[in-house]
Amino acid sequence: MPGSLENKTIVIVGAGPGFGRTLALRAADQGATVVVAARTASRLDGIVDEVRAAGGTAIAAAVDATEPDSVRALRETVAQHTDAVHGLVYSAFAVPSMKPLAQTDHDQISRGIDLSVLGALRTTQEFTLLLEAGAAAGAGEADATAAPASSSAPASSSVVMMASAVIHHSRERYAGYKIAKTALVALGHSLATELGPRGIRVNTVAPGYIYGETLKGYFEHLAGKYGGTVEDVYAHTAEKIDLRRLPSEREIVDPVLFLLSDAASAVTGQTLTVDCGEFHT
């Protein structure tokens, strides 16, 4: 979809070295101005440098999505550069406790919900007016350039929240993570209903395993703990998946780009599972 995000501003909250980096590069390649935001500001400079080296436009901003003042400061920073935002991706993530519920500290669950769910709500609330302006700007551009009105889809802006395929299973030690990500999906449903009349679409993407450097490191840990090689761990994991492989970072990013684009102008309130067929939804 070359150029599908031309002249759009996309804000990525929780932009890390894996998924966030790939999303920023791909969105910029399609013409978007990307704002990368994360708690660890030092990680952002490298992403911005890569985007600019490839000829794109990028802005870095530190944010702690668990702090309302920090989220407000992010919105103010973005507003200094533009009066309209066309896409918001919320992918802030913290490693879950990975313990059975009987052994999980309530504070750990609370922190997970605060970051994954309330952080997404804080961010969407702060950016609603800018997203609404993005939808209105798109409608103005369509009116000025379209042929008959029936030939073009109504303009909208887009929020994409990153959930997880953990919402589809109840395996041991994933309970705290599942609670937070399932609540995030419910939040997306409600926001889609409330913000739809303002021209804002809200969807969630639920990735399965994402085969990048982080997962490779985890597979190395498992290989060392239980014996064998990383390839053995990969094969054991993939044998239960329809396509017999794990999705790459780009294969998670491309569906997100679709949901951000006008090609998804009629898609809202949905959860798209991207997992090479591990779960059928």
PDB file of C-alpha atoms in Angstrom, residues 3 23 40 73 137 147 153 172 188 204 215 223 253-254 263 270 276:
ATOM      1  CA  GLY A   3       1.520   6.146  -0.130  1.00  0.00           C
ATOM      2  CA  LEU A  23       5.832   0.284  12.350  1.00  0.00           C
ATOM      3  CA  THR A  40      12.618   5.119  27.647  1.00  0.00           C
ATOM      4  CA  ALA A  73       2.515  16.734  27.777  1.00  0.00           C
ATOM      5  CA  ALA A 137      -9.366  17.394   7.566  1.00  0.00           C
ATOM      6  CA  ALA A 147     -15.580  12.878  -8.180  1.00  0.00           C
ATOM      7  CA  ALA A 153     -15.508   6.527   1.431  1.00  0.00           C
ATOM      8  CA  GLU A 172      -1.349 -21.366  33.201  1.00  0.00           C
ATOM      9  CA  GLY A 188     -11.766  -0.737  22.221  1.00  0.00           C
ATOM     10  CA  THR A 204      -7.535  -3.832  18.289  1.00  0.00           C
ATOM     11  CA  LEU A 215      11.276 -13.761  21.134  1.00  0.00           C
ATOM     12  CA  ALA A 223      16.799 -23.913  24.876  1.00  0.00           C
ATOM     13  CA  VAL A 253       2.768  -4.280  11.282  1.00  0.00           C
ATOM     14  CA  ASP A 254       1.065  -4.552   7.892  1.00  0.00           C
ATOM     15  CA  ALA A 263      -8.746   1.187   2.992  1.00  0.00           C
ATOM     16  CA  GLN A 270     -13.126  -5.153  15.601  1.00  0.00           C
ATOM     17  CA  CYS A 276      -0.481 -17.676  11.460  1.00  0.00           C
TER      18      CYS A 276
END
